[in-house]
mmCIF file with all atom_site columns, C-alpha atoms in Angstrom:
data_model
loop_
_atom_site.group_PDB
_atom_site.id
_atom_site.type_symbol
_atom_site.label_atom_id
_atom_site.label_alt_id
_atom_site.label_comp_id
_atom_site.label_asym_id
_atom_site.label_entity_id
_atom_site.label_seq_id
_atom_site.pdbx_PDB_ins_code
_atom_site.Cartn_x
_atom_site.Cartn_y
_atom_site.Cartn_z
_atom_site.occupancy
_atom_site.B_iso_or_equiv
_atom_site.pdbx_formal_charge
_atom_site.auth_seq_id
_atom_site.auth_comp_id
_atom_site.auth_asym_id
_atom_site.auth_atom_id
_atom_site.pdbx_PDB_model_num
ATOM 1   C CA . UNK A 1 1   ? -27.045 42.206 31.619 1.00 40.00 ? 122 UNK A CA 1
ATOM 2   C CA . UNK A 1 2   ? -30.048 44.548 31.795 1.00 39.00 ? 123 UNK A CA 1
ATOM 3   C CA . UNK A 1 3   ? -32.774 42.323 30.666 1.00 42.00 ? 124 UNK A CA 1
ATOM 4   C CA . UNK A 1 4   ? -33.252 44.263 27.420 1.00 39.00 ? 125 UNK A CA 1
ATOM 5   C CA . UNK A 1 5   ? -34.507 43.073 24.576 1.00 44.00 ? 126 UNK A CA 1
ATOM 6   C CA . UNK A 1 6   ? -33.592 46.058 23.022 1.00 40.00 ? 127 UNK A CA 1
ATOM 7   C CA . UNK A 1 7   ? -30.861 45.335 20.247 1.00 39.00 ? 128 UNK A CA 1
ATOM 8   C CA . UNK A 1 8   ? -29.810 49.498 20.135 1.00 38.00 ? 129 UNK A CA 1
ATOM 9   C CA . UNK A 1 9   ? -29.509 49.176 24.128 1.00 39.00 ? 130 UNK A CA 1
ATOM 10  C CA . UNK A 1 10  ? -26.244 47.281 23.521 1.00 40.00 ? 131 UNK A CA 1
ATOM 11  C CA . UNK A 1 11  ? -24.765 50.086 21.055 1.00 38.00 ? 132 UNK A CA 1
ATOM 12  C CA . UNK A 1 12  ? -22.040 52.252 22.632 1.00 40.00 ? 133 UNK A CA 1
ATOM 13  C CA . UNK A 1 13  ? -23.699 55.818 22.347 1.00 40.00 ? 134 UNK A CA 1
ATOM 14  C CA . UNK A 1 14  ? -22.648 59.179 20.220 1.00 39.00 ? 135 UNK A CA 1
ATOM 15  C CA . UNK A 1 15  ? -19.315 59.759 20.239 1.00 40.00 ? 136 UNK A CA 1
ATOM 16  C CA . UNK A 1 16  ? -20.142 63.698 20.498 1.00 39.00 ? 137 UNK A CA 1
ATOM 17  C CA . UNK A 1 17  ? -22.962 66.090 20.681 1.00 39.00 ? 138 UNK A CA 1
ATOM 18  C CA . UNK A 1 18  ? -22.262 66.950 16.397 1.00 40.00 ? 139 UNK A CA 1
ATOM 19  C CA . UNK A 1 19  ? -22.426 63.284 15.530 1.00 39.00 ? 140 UNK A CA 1
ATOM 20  C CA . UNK A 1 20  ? -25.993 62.238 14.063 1.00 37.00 ? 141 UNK A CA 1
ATOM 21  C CA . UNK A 1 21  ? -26.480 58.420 14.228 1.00 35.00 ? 142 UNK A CA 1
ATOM 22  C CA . UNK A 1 22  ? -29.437 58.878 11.509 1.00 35.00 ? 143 UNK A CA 1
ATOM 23  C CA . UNK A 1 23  ? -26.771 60.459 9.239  1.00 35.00 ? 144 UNK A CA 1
ATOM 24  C CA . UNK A 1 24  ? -25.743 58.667 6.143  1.00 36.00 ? 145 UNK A CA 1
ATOM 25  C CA . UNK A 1 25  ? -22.309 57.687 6.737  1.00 35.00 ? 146 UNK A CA 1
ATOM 26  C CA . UNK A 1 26  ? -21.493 54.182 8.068  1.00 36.00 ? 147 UNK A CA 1
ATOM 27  C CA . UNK A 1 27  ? -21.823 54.213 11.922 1.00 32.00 ? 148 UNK A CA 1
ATOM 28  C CA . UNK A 1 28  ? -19.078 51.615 13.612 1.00 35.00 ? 149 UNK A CA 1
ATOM 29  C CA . UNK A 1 29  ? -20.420 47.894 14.835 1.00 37.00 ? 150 UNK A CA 1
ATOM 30  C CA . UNK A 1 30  ? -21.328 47.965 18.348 1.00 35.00 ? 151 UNK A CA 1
ATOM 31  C CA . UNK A 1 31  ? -18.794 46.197 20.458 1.00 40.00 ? 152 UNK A CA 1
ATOM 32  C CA . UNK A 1 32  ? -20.750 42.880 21.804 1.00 41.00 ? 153 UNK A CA 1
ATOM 33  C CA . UNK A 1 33  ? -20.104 42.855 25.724 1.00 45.00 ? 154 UNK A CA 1
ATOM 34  C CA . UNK A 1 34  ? -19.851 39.727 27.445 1.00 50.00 ? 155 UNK A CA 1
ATOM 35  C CA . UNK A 1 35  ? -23.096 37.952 28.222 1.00 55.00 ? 156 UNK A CA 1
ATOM 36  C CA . UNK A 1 36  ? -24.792 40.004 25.381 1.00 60.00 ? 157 UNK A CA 1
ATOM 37  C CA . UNK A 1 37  ? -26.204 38.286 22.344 1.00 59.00 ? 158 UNK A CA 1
ATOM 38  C CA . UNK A 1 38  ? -24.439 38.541 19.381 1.00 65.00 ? 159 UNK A CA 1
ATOM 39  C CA . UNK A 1 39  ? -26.094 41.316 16.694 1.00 67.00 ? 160 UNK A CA 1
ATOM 40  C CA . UNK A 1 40  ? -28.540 40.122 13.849 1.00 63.00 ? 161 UNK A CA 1
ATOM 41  C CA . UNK A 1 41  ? -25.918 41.568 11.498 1.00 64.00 ? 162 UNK A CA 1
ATOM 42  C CA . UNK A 1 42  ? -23.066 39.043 12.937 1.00 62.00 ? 163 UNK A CA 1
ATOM 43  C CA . UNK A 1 43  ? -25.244 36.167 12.981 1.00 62.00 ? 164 UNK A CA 1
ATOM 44  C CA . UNK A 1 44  ? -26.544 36.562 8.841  1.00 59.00 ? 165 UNK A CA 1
ATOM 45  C CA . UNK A 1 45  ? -22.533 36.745 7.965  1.00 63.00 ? 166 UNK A CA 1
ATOM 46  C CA . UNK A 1 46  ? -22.190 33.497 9.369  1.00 64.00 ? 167 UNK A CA 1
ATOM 47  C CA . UNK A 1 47  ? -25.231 32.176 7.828  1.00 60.00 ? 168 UNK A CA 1
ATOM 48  C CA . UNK A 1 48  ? -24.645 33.829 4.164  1.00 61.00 ? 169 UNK A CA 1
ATOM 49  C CA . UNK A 1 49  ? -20.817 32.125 4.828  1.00 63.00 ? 170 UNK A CA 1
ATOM 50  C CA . UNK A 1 50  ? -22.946 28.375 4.839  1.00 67.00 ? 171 UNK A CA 1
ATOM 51  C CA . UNK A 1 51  ? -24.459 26.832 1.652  1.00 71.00 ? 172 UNK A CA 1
ATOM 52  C CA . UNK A 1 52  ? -27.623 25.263 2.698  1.00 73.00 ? 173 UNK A CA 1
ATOM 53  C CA . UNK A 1 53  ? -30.607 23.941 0.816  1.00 80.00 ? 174 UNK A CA 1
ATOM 54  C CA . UNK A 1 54  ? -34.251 25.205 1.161  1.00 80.00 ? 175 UNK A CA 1
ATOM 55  C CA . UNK A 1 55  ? -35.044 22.293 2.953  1.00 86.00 ? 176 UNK A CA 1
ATOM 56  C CA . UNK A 1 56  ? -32.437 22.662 5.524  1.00 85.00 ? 177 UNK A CA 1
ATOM 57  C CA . UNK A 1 57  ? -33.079 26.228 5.882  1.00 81.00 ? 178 UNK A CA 1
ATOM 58  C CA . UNK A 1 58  ? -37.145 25.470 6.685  1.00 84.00 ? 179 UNK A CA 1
ATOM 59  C CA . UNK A 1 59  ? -36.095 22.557 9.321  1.00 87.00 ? 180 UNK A CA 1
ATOM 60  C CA . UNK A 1 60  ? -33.787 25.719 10.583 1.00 85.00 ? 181 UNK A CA 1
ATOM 61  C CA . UNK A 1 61  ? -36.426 27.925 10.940 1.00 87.00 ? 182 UNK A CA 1
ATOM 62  C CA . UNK A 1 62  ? -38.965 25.666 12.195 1.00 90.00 ? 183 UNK A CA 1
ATOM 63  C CA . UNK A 1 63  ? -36.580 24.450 15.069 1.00 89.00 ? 184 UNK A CA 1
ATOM 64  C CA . UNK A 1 64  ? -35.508 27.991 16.022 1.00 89.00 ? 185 UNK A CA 1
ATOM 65  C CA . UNK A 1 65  ? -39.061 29.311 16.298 1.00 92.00 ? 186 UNK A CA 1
ATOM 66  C CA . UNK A 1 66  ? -39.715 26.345 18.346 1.00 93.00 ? 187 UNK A CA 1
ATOM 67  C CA . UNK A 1 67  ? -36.344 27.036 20.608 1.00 93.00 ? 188 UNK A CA 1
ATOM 68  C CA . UNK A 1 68  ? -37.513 30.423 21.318 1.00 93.00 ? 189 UNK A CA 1
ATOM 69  C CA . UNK A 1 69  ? -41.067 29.908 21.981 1.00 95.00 ? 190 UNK A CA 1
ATOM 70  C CA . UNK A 1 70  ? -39.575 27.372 24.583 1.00 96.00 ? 191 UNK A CA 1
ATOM 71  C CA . UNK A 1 71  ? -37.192 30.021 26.089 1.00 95.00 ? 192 UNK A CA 1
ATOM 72  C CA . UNK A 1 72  ? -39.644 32.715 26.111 1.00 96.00 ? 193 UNK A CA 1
ATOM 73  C CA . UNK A 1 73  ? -42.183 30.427 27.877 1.00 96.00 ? 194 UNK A CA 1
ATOM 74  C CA . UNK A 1 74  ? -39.290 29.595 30.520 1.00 97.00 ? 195 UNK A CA 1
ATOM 75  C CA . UNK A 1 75  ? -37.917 33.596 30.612 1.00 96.00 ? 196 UNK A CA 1
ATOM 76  C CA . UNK A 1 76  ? -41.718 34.514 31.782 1.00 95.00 ? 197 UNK A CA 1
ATOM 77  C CA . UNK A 1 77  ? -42.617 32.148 33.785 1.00 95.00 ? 198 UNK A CA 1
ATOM 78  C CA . UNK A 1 78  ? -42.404 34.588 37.576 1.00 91.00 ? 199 UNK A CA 1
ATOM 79  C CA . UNK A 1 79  ? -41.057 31.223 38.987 1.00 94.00 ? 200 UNK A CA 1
ATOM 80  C CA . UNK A 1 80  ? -38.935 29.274 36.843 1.00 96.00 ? 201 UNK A CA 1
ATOM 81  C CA . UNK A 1 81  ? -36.483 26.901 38.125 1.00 96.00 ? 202 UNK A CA 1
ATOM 82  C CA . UNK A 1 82  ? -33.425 24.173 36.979 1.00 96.00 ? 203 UNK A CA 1
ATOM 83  C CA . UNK A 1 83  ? -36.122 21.510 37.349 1.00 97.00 ? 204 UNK A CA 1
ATOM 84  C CA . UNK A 1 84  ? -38.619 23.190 34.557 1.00 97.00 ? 205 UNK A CA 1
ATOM 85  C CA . UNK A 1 85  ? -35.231 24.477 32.245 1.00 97.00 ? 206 UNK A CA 1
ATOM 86  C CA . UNK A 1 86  ? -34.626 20.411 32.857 1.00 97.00 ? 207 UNK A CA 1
ATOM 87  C CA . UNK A 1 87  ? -38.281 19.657 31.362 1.00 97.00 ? 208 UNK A CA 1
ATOM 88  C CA . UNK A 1 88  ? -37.849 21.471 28.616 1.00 97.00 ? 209 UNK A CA 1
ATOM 89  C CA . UNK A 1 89  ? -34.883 20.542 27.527 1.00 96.00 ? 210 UNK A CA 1
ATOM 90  C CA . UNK A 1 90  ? -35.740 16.872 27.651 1.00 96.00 ? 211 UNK A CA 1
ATOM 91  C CA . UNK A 1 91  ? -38.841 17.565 25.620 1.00 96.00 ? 212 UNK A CA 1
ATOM 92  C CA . UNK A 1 92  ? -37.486 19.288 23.002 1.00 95.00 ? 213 UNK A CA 1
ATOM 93  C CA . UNK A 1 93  ? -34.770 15.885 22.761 1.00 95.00 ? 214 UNK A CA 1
ATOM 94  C CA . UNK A 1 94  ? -38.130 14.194 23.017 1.00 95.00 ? 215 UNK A CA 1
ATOM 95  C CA . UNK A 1 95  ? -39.387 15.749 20.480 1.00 94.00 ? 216 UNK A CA 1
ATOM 96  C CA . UNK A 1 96  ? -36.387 15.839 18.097 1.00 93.00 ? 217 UNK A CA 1
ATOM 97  C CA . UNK A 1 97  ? -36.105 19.527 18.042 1.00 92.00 ? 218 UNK A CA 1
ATOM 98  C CA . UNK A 1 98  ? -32.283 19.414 19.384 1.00 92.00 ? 219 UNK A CA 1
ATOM 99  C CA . UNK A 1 99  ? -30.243 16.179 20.197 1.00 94.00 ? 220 UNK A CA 1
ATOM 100 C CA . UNK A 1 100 ? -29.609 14.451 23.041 1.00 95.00 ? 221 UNK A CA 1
ATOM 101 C CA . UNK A 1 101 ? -25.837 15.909 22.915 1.00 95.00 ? 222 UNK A CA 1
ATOM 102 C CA . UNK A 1 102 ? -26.852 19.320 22.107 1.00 93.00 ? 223 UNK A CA 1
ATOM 103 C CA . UNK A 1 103 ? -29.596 19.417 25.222 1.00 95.00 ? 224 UNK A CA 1
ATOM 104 C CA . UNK A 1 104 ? -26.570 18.015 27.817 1.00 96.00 ? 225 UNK A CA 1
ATOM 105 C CA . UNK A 1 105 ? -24.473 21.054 26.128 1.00 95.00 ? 226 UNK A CA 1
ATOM 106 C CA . UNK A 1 106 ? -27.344 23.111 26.429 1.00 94.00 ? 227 UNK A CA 1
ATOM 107 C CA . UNK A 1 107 ? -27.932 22.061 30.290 1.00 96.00 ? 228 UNK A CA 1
ATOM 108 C CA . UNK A 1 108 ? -24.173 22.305 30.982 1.00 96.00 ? 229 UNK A CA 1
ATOM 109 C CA . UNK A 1 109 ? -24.166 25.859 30.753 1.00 95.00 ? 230 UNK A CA 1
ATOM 110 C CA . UNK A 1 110 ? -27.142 26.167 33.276 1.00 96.00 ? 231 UNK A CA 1
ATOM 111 C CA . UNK A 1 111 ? -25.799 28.074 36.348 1.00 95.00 ? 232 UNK A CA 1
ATOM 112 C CA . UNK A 1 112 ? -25.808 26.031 39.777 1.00 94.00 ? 233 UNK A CA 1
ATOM 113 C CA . UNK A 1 113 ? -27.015 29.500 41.307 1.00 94.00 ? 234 UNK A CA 1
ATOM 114 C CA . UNK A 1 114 ? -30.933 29.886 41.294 1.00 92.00 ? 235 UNK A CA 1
ATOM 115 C CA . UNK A 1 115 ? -30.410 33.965 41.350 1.00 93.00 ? 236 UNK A CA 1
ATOM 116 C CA . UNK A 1 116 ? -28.247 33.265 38.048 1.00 96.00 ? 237 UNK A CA 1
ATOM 117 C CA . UNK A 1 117 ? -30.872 30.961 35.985 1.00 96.00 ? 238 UNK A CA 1
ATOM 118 C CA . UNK A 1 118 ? -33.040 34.018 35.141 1.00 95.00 ? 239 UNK A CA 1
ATOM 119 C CA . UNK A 1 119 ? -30.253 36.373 33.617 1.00 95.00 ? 240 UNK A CA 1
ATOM 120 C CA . UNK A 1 120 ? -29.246 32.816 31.898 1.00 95.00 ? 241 UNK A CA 1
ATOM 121 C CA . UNK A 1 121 ? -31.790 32.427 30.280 1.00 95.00 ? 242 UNK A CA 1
ATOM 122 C CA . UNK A 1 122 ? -32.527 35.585 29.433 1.00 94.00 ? 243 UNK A CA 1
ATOM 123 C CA . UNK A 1 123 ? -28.906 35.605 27.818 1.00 92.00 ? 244 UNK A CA 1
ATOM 124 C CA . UNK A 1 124 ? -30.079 32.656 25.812 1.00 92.00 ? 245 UNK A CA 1
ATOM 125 C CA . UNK A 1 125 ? -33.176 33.992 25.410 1.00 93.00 ? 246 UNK A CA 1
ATOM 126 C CA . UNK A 1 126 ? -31.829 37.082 23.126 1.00 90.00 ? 247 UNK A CA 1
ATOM 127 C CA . UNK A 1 127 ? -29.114 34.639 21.001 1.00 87.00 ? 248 UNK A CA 1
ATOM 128 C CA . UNK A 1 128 ? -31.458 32.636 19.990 1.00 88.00 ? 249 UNK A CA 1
ATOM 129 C CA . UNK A 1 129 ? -34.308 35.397 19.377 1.00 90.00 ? 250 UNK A CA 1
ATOM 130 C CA . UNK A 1 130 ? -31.223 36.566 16.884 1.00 87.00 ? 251 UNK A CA 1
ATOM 131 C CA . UNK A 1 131 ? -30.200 33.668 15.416 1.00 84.00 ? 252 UNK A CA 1
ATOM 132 C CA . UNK A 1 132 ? -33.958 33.095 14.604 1.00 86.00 ? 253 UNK A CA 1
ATOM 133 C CA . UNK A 1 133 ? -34.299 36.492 13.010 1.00 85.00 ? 254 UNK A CA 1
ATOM 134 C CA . UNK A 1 134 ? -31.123 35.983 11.362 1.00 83.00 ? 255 UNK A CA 1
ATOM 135 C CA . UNK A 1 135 ? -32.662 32.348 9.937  1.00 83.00 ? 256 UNK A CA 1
ATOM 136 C CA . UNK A 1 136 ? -35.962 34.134 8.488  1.00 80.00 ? 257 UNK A CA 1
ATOM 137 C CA . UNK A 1 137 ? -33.605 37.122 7.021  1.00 82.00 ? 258 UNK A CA 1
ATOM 138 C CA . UNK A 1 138 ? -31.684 34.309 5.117  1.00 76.00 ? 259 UNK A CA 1
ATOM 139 C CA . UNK A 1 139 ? -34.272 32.773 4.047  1.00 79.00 ? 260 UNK A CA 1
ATOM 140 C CA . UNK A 1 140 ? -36.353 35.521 2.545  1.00 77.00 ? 261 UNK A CA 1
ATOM 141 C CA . UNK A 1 141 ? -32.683 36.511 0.881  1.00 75.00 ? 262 UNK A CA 1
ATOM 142 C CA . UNK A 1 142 ? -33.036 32.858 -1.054 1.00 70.00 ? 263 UNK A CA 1
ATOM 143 C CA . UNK A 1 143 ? -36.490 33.589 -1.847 1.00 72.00 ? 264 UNK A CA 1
ATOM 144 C CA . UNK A 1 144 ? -35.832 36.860 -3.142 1.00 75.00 ? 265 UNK A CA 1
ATOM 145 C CA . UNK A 1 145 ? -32.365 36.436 -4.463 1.00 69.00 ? 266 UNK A CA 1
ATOM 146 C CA . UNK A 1 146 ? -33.151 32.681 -6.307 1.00 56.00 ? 267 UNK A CA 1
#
């Protein structure tokens, strides 16, 4: 993983020097590569495939933009470690942002490897920047659609 936040950097390039990926016809869907986060696109189909009420969607949004604010905090930090990723995690359980399962699921993933936790949460980072953007895109869709 490069550390992008970049959603085109994970888009296979041109397939020649005549193709024009401004053009109007339909370019393919990027091929996700491991560790990568999944595309807004992917994560909206999977929301629009869900019937959830306003309410649910607002608790939704509120407890993704509090997820990533969390994960950004702990992707910039120059000198993160297990034991702050531990912290937070317990806070937001605290806090009733996630539940106690979901922040032992959440912590189970956490590599043993201190040179792996920053790429990890990077990874995590970007999936649930998307699934965030996805949650506001839904949501203005209710507003908009009724």
């Amino acid at each position: 993983m490069s550390g992008t936040l970049n959603p085109l950097a994970a888009q296979d390039p041109p397939a020649g020097p005549g193709d024009n990926a401004l053009g109007t016809a339909p370019m393919p869907a990027a091929t996700p590569q491991p560790g990568q986060a999944p595309s807004v696109g992917d994560a909206l189909s999977q929301l629009q495939g869900v019937s959830i009420s306003p309410q649910q969607m607002l608790v939704g949004i509120q407890r993704a933009n509090y997820l990533v604010k969390e994960l950004a905090s702990l992707v910039h930090s120059p000198d993160v470690t297990r034991k702050d990723v531990l912290k937070a995690t317990s806070d937001a359980v605290g806090t009733r942002h996630i539940s106690a399962e979901e922040g032992i699921q959440f912590l189970a993933q956490m590599p043993e490897n201190p040179d792996h936790l920053r790429p990890w949460l990077q990874q995590m980072y970007q999936t649930f920047l998307v699934g965030a953007v996805a949650a506001h895109a839904h949501a203005h869709g209710m507003v908009t659609n009724g």
